[in-house]
Amino acid sequence: MTGLVARIVDSVAAIPAAAWDACLPGEAEDHSYYRACDEAAAASGTGLRCAAVAIADAQGIAAVAPFFRLDYRLDTPLQGRLRGVADAVYRYVPRLLTLRIICIGSPYADRCHLGFAPWLDGPRRETAMRAIVDALRRQAAAEGAQLVAFKDLAPADDALVAPCLSREGFARIGSLPVAILDLPYADEDGYLASLSAATRKDIRRKLARAQAVRIEHRSDITGLEELIAELYESTRRRSGLDYGELEVLPPGYFAAVSRALGERAVFALYWIGDELAAFNLLLIEPGRVIDKFLGMRYPLAREHNLYAVSWMANVRFCLSRGIVSLQSGQTAYASKLRFGSRLVPTRLHVLHRSKLLQWGLRRIASTVSFDRFDPDLARLPAAR
């Protein structure tokens, strides 16, 4: 580890923004995004705040990553009836199903933002990775955390760091894939032509019945913050999925992100008369839009086919700006696949401080992956 110094800080804000963004260039979920998430969590006293780890060398900050602490329920991947059984066990013996975990990544991102300075070559990058792992191991021991984990590594990042993490003893587990819609089309008709005839007909029928919907795009949501938060929370509760604290946003999240990102955060608002019936939060990058969160008011949204309306509005938004990729997250896979998306796998890497328990974890890793228990993916084995 010669020449590298690891530092754990209480907030992403403690790392200079320029250094952070140099390690993770071009990301909408940048230093200002994570700072906004932290500020919302701190102001409300709820939510999982993101601390950070930074590795420095003689040239400056060489590697960065957010991390958070979580009392993690081992039954979190389970859904439906299996989750009901686990809930019954948890009520009587919560400690049996709960582990304290330090997790690289963020509950507010679908990707593990693990970044390296551009001057690091392959061997130095691996040395920096080992420095991160060592720092987290020490932090876990100091806090009494049993697990260290890397959450939702994208394929390129996973290929980069998986060999190092394997040598360090981590178990590799499947996480939920991310839906991506590629948009190499000149216009909306080109996109629709790429879909099946039945899907194309269904979308056109739903759009024709949605004439009462008024769509507005804005970055400033002053006066609408509570309405937007209410729509998100209502939709989250209706989803039928429960990933615990990993999907709960702190109060004030939407307002904080709006202020921090400015025009890089666009809220697509769907009005029926004077009533806000749905919203999308879109994060904008030069070649990609992240459809970050969706909230709908029921039954109004269903009556006006707002899922299909919002999907097509986002497609038009991208096409009008020459954006070729629409990322729509880790839920509702059946609809997203029908509308032309592909699924990009993500990976977890987990290390238990007990060598014996880590030995067991490595042997059951393939059976406890998140993608095995998602209801949509279970019905779509080819997608899995």
Short mmCIF file of C-alpha atoms in Angstrom, two decimals:
data_model
loop_
_atom_site.label_atom_id
_atom_site.label_comp_id
_atom_site.label_asym_id
_atom_site.label_seq_id
_atom_site.Cartn_x
_atom_site.Cartn_y
_atom_site.Cartn_z
CA MET A 1 0.00 0.00 0.00
CA THR A 2 3.08 2.24 -0.22
CA GLY A 3 2.24 5.81 -1.17
CA LEU A 4 -1.53 5.43 -0.64
CA VAL A 5 -3.45 6.85 2.29
CA ALA A 6 -7.05 5.77 3.05
CA ARG A 7 -9.46 8.15 4.72
CA ILE A 8 -13.02 7.51 5.95
CA VAL A 9 -15.17 10.65 6.09
CA ASP A 10 -18.66 11.19 7.50
CA SER A 11 -20.08 12.72 4.33
CA VAL A 12 -19.38 12.94 0.60
CA ALA A 13 -19.27 16.71 1.17
CA ALA A 14 -15.93 16.26 2.99
CA ILE A 15 -14.29 15.30 -0.32
CA PRO A 16 -13.65 18.15 -2.80
CA ALA A 17 -16.24 18.11 -5.56
CA ALA A 18 -13.66 18.47 -8.33
CA ALA A 19 -11.68 15.47 -7.08
CA TRP A 20 -14.81 13.32 -6.71
CA ASP A 21 -16.12 14.17 -10.17
CA ALA A 22 -12.70 13.61 -11.76
CA CYS A 23 -12.84 10.01 -10.51
CA LEU A 24 -16.44 9.61 -11.77
CA PRO A 25 -16.69 11.88 -14.85
CA GLY A 26 -19.95 12.55 -16.66
CA GLU A 27 -22.28 11.13 -14.00
CA ALA A 28 -25.61 12.81 -13.27
CA GLU A 29 -25.38 11.18 -9.85
CA ASP A 30 -22.28 13.19 -9.09
CA HIS A 31 -20.83 14.87 -6.00
CA SER A 32 -23.68 17.41 -5.87
CA TYR A 33 -26.27 14.61 -6.10
CA TYR A 34 -24.81 12.68 -3.17
CA ARG A 35 -24.40 15.87 -1.16
CA ALA A 36 -28.11 16.61 -1.73
CA CYS A 37 -29.09 13.12 -0.57
CA ASP A 38 -27.01 13.55 2.59
CA GLU A 39 -28.49 16.96 3.30
CA ALA A 40 -32.05 15.64 2.95
CA ALA A 41 -31.32 12.71 5.28
CA ALA A 42 -29.58 14.93 7.83
CA ALA A 43 -32.31 17.59 7.82
CA SER A 44 -35.09 15.05 8.37
CA GLY A 45 -33.23 12.83 10.82
CA THR A 46 -34.29 9.83 8.70
CA GLY A 47 -32.78 7.97 5.76
CA LEU A 48 -29.46 6.26 5.24
CA ARG A 49 -26.72 8.86 5.07
CA CYS A 50 -23.83 8.25 2.70
CA ALA A 51 -20.37 8.42 4.24
CA ALA A 52 -17.40 8.03 1.91
CA VAL A 53 -13.97 6.51 1.53
CA ALA A 54 -11.15 8.30 -0.28
CA ILE A 55 -7.73 7.01 -1.27
CA ALA A 56 -4.99 9.59 -1.83
CA ASP A 57 -1.52 9.35 -3.35
CA ALA A 58 1.18 11.92 -4.12
CA GLN A 59 -0.89 13.36 -6.99
CA GLY A 60 -4.08 13.82 -4.98
CA ILE A 61 -7.29 11.84 -4.50
CA ALA A 62 -6.87 8.60 -6.42
CA ALA A 63 -10.10 6.71 -5.64
CA VAL A 64 -13.49 7.49 -4.10
CA ALA A 65 -16.72 5.71 -3.23
CA PRO A 66 -19.81 6.42 -1.14
CA PHE A 67 -20.82 3.95 1.53
CA PHE A 68 -23.60 3.57 4.07
CA ARG A 69 -24.39 1.54 7.16
CA LEU A 70 -27.41 -0.71 7.35
CA ASP A 71 -28.94 -3.20 9.76
CA TYR A 72 -29.56 -5.63 6.93
CA ARG A 73 -32.26 -8.26 7.03
CA LEU A 74 -30.99 -11.44 5.41
CA ASP A 75 -34.47 -12.10 4.02
CA THR A 76 -34.44 -8.83 2.01
CA PRO A 77 -34.25 -10.62 -1.40
CA LEU A 78 -37.35 -12.69 -0.56
CA GLN A 79 -40.71 -11.42 -1.83
CA GLY A 80 -44.31 -12.64 -1.75
CA ARG A 81 -45.13 -15.68 0.39
CA LEU A 82 -41.51 -16.38 1.29
CA ARG A 83 -41.20 -12.87 2.70
CA GLY A 84 -44.34 -13.43 4.78
CA VAL A 85 -42.76 -16.49 6.39
CA ALA A 86 -39.55 -14.58 7.03
CA ASP A 87 -41.49 -11.67 8.57
CA ALA A 88 -43.07 -14.10 11.04
CA VAL A 89 -39.62 -15.41 12.06
CA TYR A 90 -38.27 -11.84 12.33
CA ARG A 91 -41.00 -10.80 14.77
CA TYR A 92 -39.83 -13.40 17.28
CA VAL A 93 -36.05 -13.55 16.70
CA PRO A 94 -35.00 -10.39 14.83
CA ARG A 95 -31.31 -10.89 15.60
CA LEU A 96 -31.38 -14.22 13.75
CA LEU A 97 -32.13 -12.43 10.48
CA THR A 98 -30.26 -9.16 10.97
CA LEU A 99 -26.64 -8.27 10.30
CA ARG A 100 -24.86 -4.95 10.59
CA ILE A 101 -23.37 -4.11 7.21
CA ILE A 102 -21.06 -1.49 5.74
CA CYS A 103 -21.94 -1.19 2.07
CA ILE A 104 -20.01 0.53 -0.70
CA GLY A 105 -22.57 2.17 -2.97
CA SER A 106 -25.74 4.06 -2.15
CA PRO A 107 -29.40 3.32 -1.45
CA TYR A 108 -30.11 6.28 -3.77
CA ALA A 109 -28.37 4.89 -6.88
CA ASP A 110 -28.74 1.82 -9.10
CA ARG A 111 -24.98 1.73 -9.66
CA CYS A 112 -22.05 1.45 -7.27
CA HIS A 113 -20.16 4.69 -7.89
CA LEU A 114 -16.66 3.38 -7.30
CA GLY A 115 -14.30 5.77 -9.08
CA PHE A 116 -10.58 5.93 -9.81
CA ALA A 117 -8.40 8.85 -10.87
CA PRO A 118 -7.41 8.77 -14.55
CA TRP A 119 -3.69 8.60 -13.73
CA LEU A 120 -3.97 5.17 -12.07
CA ASP A 121 -2.81 2.29 -14.26
CA GLY A 122 -4.02 -1.29 -13.74
CA PRO A 123 -1.61 -2.34 -10.96
CA ARG A 124 -2.04 0.94 -9.06
CA ARG A 125 -5.82 0.67 -9.40
CA GLU A 126 -5.72 -2.77 -7.81
CA THR A 127 -3.53 -1.42 -5.02
CA ALA A 128 -6.10 1.33 -4.47
CA MET A 129 -8.87 -1.29 -4.37
CA ARG A 130 -7.02 -3.24 -1.70
CA ALA A 131 -6.60 -0.02 0.26
CA ILE A 132 -10.38 0.53 0.09
CA VAL A 133 -11.07 -3.02 1.27
CA ASP A 134 -8.58 -2.73 4.13
CA ALA A 135 -10.08 0.60 5.23
CA LEU A 136 -13.58 -0.87 5.22
CA ARG A 137 -12.48 -3.96 7.13
CA ARG A 138 -10.99 -1.75 9.82
CA GLN A 139 -14.12 0.39 9.89
CA ALA A 140 -16.35 -2.70 10.17
CA ALA A 141 -14.29 -4.01 13.09
CA ALA A 142 -14.45 -0.63 14.85
CA GLU A 143 -18.23 -0.42 14.44
CA GLY A 144 -19.02 -4.06 15.11
CA ALA A 145 -20.37 -4.63 11.60
CA GLN A 146 -20.36 -8.25 10.47
CA LEU A 147 -20.45 -7.67 6.70
CA VAL A 148 -18.66 -5.53 4.15
CA ALA A 149 -20.37 -5.33 0.75
CA PHE A 150 -20.14 -3.67 -2.66
CA LYS A 151 -23.67 -2.94 -3.94
CA ASP A 152 -24.79 -3.01 -7.59
CA LEU A 153 -21.54 -3.05 -9.54
CA ALA A 154 -22.22 -2.44 -13.23
CA PRO A 155 -20.65 -4.93 -15.69
CA ALA A 156 -17.63 -2.78 -16.59
CA ASP A 157 -16.91 -1.97 -12.94
CA ASP A 158 -17.47 -5.57 -11.92
CA ALA A 159 -15.00 -6.80 -14.54
CA LEU A 160 -12.48 -4.27 -13.29
CA VAL A 161 -12.61 -5.06 -9.57
CA ALA A 162 -14.05 -8.61 -9.29
CA PRO A 163 -10.63 -10.34 -9.57
CA CYS A 164 -9.28 -8.24 -6.71
CA LEU A 165 -12.39 -8.78 -4.57
CA SER A 166 -12.27 -12.52 -5.22
CA ARG A 167 -8.66 -12.63 -4.05
CA GLU A 168 -9.74 -10.72 -0.93
CA GLY A 169 -12.30 -13.46 -0.20
CA PHE A 170 -15.57 -11.75 -1.24
CA ALA A 171 -18.56 -13.79 -2.39
CA ARG A 172 -20.16 -12.65 -5.67
CA ILE A 173 -23.98 -12.49 -5.68
CA GLY A 174 -26.45 -11.48 -8.37
CA SER A 175 -28.29 -8.22 -7.74
CA LEU A 176 -31.27 -6.77 -9.60
CA PRO A 177 -30.57 -5.89 -13.24
CA VAL A 178 -31.03 -2.37 -14.59
CA ALA A 179 -33.39 -1.78 -17.53
CA ILE A 180 -31.89 0.17 -20.45
CA LEU A 181 -33.75 1.30 -23.58
CA ASP A 182 -31.45 1.97 -26.54
CA LEU A 183 -32.75 4.73 -28.80
CA PRO A 184 -30.81 4.75 -32.09
CA TYR A 185 -33.91 6.11 -33.88
CA ALA A 186 -34.49 9.31 -35.83
CA ASP A 187 -37.98 9.79 -34.45
CA GLU A 188 -40.88 8.28 -32.50
CA ASP A 189 -42.11 6.29 -35.49
CA GLY A 190 -38.72 4.61 -35.73
CA TYR A 191 -38.92 3.58 -32.07
CA LEU A 192 -42.48 2.27 -32.40
CA ALA A 193 -41.52 0.28 -35.50
CA SER A 194 -38.95 -1.60 -33.37
CA LEU A 195 -41.71 -3.00 -31.14
CA SER A 196 -44.05 -5.91 -31.80
CA ALA A 197 -47.23 -5.12 -33.70
CA ALA A 198 -49.35 -5.89 -30.62
CA THR A 199 -47.29 -3.61 -28.36
CA ARG A 200 -47.28 -0.83 -30.95
CA LYS A 201 -51.06 -1.04 -31.28
CA ASP A 202 -51.52 -1.07 -27.50
CA ILE A 203 -49.38 2.05 -27.02
CA ARG A 204 -51.18 3.98 -29.76
CA ARG A 205 -54.57 3.02 -28.33
CA LYS A 206 -53.58 4.18 -24.85
CA LEU A 207 -52.17 7.46 -26.13
CA ALA A 208 -55.35 8.13 -28.08
CA ARG A 209 -57.37 7.76 -24.87
CA ALA A 210 -55.16 10.12 -22.91
CA GLN A 211 -56.12 13.42 -24.54
CA ALA A 212 -56.98 14.95 -21.16
CA VAL A 213 -53.38 14.60 -19.92
CA ARG A 214 -51.23 17.74 -19.87
CA ILE A 215 -47.46 17.16 -19.67
CA GLU A 216 -45.12 19.72 -18.17
CA HIS A 217 -41.34 19.58 -17.75
CA ARG A 218 -39.67 21.69 -15.08
CA SER A 219 -36.59 21.70 -12.86
CA ASP A 220 -37.93 24.03 -10.17
CA ILE A 221 -40.61 22.21 -8.13
CA THR A 222 -41.22 24.93 -5.56
CA GLY A 223 -44.67 24.43 -4.09
CA LEU A 224 -45.00 20.86 -5.41
CA GLU A 225 -42.46 19.13 -3.16
CA GLU A 226 -44.98 17.52 -0.82
CA LEU A 227 -47.30 16.42 -3.65
CA ILE A 228 -44.41 14.75 -5.49
CA ALA A 229 -43.18 13.00 -2.34
CA GLU A 230 -46.73 11.80 -1.62
CA LEU A 231 -47.09 10.33 -5.12
CA TYR A 232 -43.78 8.51 -4.84
CA GLU A 233 -44.56 7.03 -1.43
CA SER A 234 -48.05 5.96 -2.50
CA THR A 235 -46.64 4.18 -5.56
CA ARG A 236 -43.86 2.54 -3.54
CA ARG A 237 -46.36 1.12 -1.06
CA ARG A 238 -48.52 -0.28 -3.87
CA SER A 239 -45.65 -2.03 -5.64
CA GLY A 240 -45.94 -5.33 -3.74
CA LEU A 241 -42.15 -5.42 -3.33
CA ASP A 242 -40.34 -4.68 -0.10
CA TYR A 243 -36.61 -4.03 0.00
CA GLY A 244 -36.77 -2.28 3.36
CA GLU A 245 -34.65 0.82 3.90
CA LEU A 246 -33.00 0.36 0.52
CA GLU A 247 -36.03 1.89 -1.22
CA VAL A 248 -37.15 4.54 1.31
CA LEU A 249 -36.27 8.13 0.44
CA PRO A 250 -35.70 10.73 3.15
CA PRO A 251 -38.26 13.56 3.36
CA GLY A 252 -36.98 16.48 1.33
CA TYR A 253 -35.14 14.28 -1.20
CA PHE A 254 -36.89 15.65 -4.30
CA ALA A 255 -36.51 19.29 -3.28
CA ALA A 256 -32.84 18.79 -2.40
CA VAL A 257 -32.04 17.09 -5.72
CA SER A 258 -33.91 19.78 -7.64
CA ARG A 259 -31.87 22.53 -5.97
CA ALA A 260 -28.54 20.71 -6.29
CA LEU A 261 -28.74 19.58 -9.93
CA GLY A 262 -30.66 22.48 -11.46
CA GLU A 263 -31.45 21.80 -15.11
CA ARG A 264 -29.79 18.38 -14.92
CA ALA A 265 -32.83 17.23 -12.89
CA VAL A 266 -36.07 17.44 -14.86
CA PHE A 267 -39.46 16.60 -13.39
CA ALA A 268 -42.00 15.41 -15.94
CA LEU A 269 -45.40 16.31 -14.47
CA TYR A 270 -48.67 14.79 -15.66
CA TRP A 271 -51.76 16.88 -14.95
CA ILE A 272 -55.43 15.95 -15.26
CA GLY A 273 -57.10 19.31 -15.07
CA ASP A 274 -55.61 20.97 -12.00
CA GLU A 275 -54.66 17.69 -10.33
CA LEU A 276 -51.12 16.31 -10.39
CA ALA A 277 -51.70 12.69 -11.40
CA ALA A 278 -48.11 11.48 -11.89
CA PHE A 279 -44.47 12.53 -12.10
CA ASN A 280 -41.11 11.24 -13.31
CA LEU A 281 -37.78 12.47 -12.00
CA LEU A 282 -35.31 12.43 -14.90
CA LEU A 283 -31.56 12.91 -14.40
CA ILE A 284 -29.86 14.21 -17.54
CA GLU A 285 -26.42 13.32 -18.92
CA PRO A 286 -25.04 14.07 -22.41
CA GLY A 287 -25.90 10.63 -23.80
CA ARG A 288 -28.25 9.17 -21.19
CA VAL A 289 -31.41 9.97 -19.26
CA ILE A 290 -31.95 8.19 -15.95
CA ASP A 291 -35.67 7.74 -15.27
CA LYS A 292 -35.00 7.88 -11.56
CA PHE A 293 -38.37 7.74 -9.82
CA LEU A 294 -42.00 7.48 -10.80
CA GLY A 295 -45.04 8.37 -8.72
CA MET A 296 -48.70 7.99 -9.67
CA ARG A 297 -52.09 8.80 -8.20
CA TYR A 298 -54.49 5.86 -8.36
CA PRO A 299 -57.04 5.19 -9.79
CA LEU A 300 -56.53 8.35 -11.86
CA ALA A 301 -53.28 7.07 -13.38
CA ARG A 302 -54.86 3.83 -14.51
CA GLU A 303 -57.89 5.57 -15.98
CA HIS A 304 -55.64 7.73 -18.16
CA ASN A 305 -52.99 5.07 -18.98
CA LEU A 306 -50.28 7.21 -17.43
CA TYR A 307 -47.60 4.51 -17.40
CA ALA A 308 -47.69 4.23 -21.19
CA VAL A 309 -48.11 8.01 -21.54
CA SER A 310 -45.09 8.72 -19.33
CA TRP A 311 -42.98 6.09 -21.11
CA MET A 312 -43.64 7.64 -24.50
CA ALA A 313 -43.09 11.15 -23.11
CA ASN A 314 -39.66 10.04 -21.89
CA VAL A 315 -38.85 8.46 -25.26
CA ARG A 316 -39.79 11.73 -27.00
CA PHE A 317 -37.76 13.71 -24.48
CA CYS A 318 -34.65 11.65 -25.31
CA LEU A 319 -35.17 11.65 -29.07
CA SER A 320 -35.70 15.42 -29.20
CA ARG A 321 -32.30 15.92 -27.51
CA GLY A 322 -30.36 13.26 -29.39
CA ILE A 323 -30.01 11.12 -26.25
CA VAL A 324 -29.52 7.48 -27.15
CA SER A 325 -30.05 5.70 -23.81
CA LEU A 326 -32.97 5.72 -21.37
CA GLN A 327 -32.22 3.97 -18.08
CA SER A 328 -35.34 3.04 -16.15
CA GLY A 329 -34.10 1.22 -13.09
CA GLN A 330 -34.69 -2.01 -11.22
CA THR A 331 -38.47 -2.54 -11.13
CA ALA A 332 -41.44 -3.39 -13.39
CA TYR A 333 -39.34 -5.50 -15.73
CA ALA A 334 -42.21 -7.04 -17.67
CA SER A 335 -43.48 -3.72 -19.02
CA LYS A 336 -39.99 -2.39 -19.71
CA LEU A 337 -39.02 -5.49 -21.69
CA ARG A 338 -42.25 -5.28 -23.66
CA PHE A 339 -41.41 -1.67 -24.50
CA GLY A 340 -38.02 -2.66 -25.91
CA SER A 341 -35.63 -2.43 -22.96
CA ARG A 342 -32.76 -4.80 -22.29
CA LEU A 343 -31.58 -5.86 -18.86
CA VAL A 344 -28.04 -5.13 -17.73
CA PRO A 345 -26.90 -7.33 -14.81
CA THR A 346 -25.42 -5.88 -11.63
CA ARG A 347 -23.45 -7.69 -8.93
CA LEU A 348 -22.99 -7.64 -5.18
CA HIS A 349 -19.73 -8.66 -3.51
CA VAL A 350 -20.02 -9.59 0.16
CA LEU A 351 -17.45 -10.40 2.84
CA HIS A 352 -18.28 -11.69 6.34
CA ARG A 353 -15.71 -10.98 9.03
CA SER A 354 -16.04 -14.59 10.23
CA LYS A 355 -13.99 -16.84 7.93
CA LEU A 356 -16.26 -19.80 8.68
CA LEU A 357 -19.45 -17.92 7.84
CA GLN A 358 -17.81 -16.44 4.73
CA TRP A 359 -16.95 -19.97 3.59
CA GLY A 360 -20.64 -20.86 3.88
CA LEU A 361 -21.75 -17.64 2.19
CA ARG A 362 -19.59 -18.31 -0.83
CA ARG A 363 -21.23 -21.72 -1.25
CA ILE A 364 -24.80 -20.45 -1.17
CA ALA A 365 -24.17 -17.21 -3.11
CA SER A 366 -25.86 -18.43 -6.29
CA THR A 367 -29.05 -19.38 -4.41
CA VAL A 368 -29.58 -16.09 -2.54
CA SER A 369 -29.24 -13.64 -5.44
CA PHE A 370 -31.86 -10.88 -5.67
CA ASP A 371 -32.76 -11.68 -9.27
CA ARG A 372 -33.98 -15.15 -8.26
CA PHE A 373 -36.80 -13.71 -6.16
CA ASP A 374 -38.08 -10.72 -8.15
CA PRO A 375 -41.66 -11.62 -9.25
CA ASP A 376 -41.27 -10.22 -12.78
CA LEU A 377 -37.98 -11.99 -13.37
CA ALA A 378 -39.36 -15.22 -11.95
CA ARG A 379 -42.05 -15.13 -14.64
CA LEU A 380 -39.48 -14.27 -17.31
CA PRO A 381 -36.73 -16.92 -17.01
CA ALA A 382 -35.22 -15.92 -20.35
CA ALA A 383 -34.81 -12.37 -19.05
CA ARG A 384 -33.09 -13.65 -15.92
#
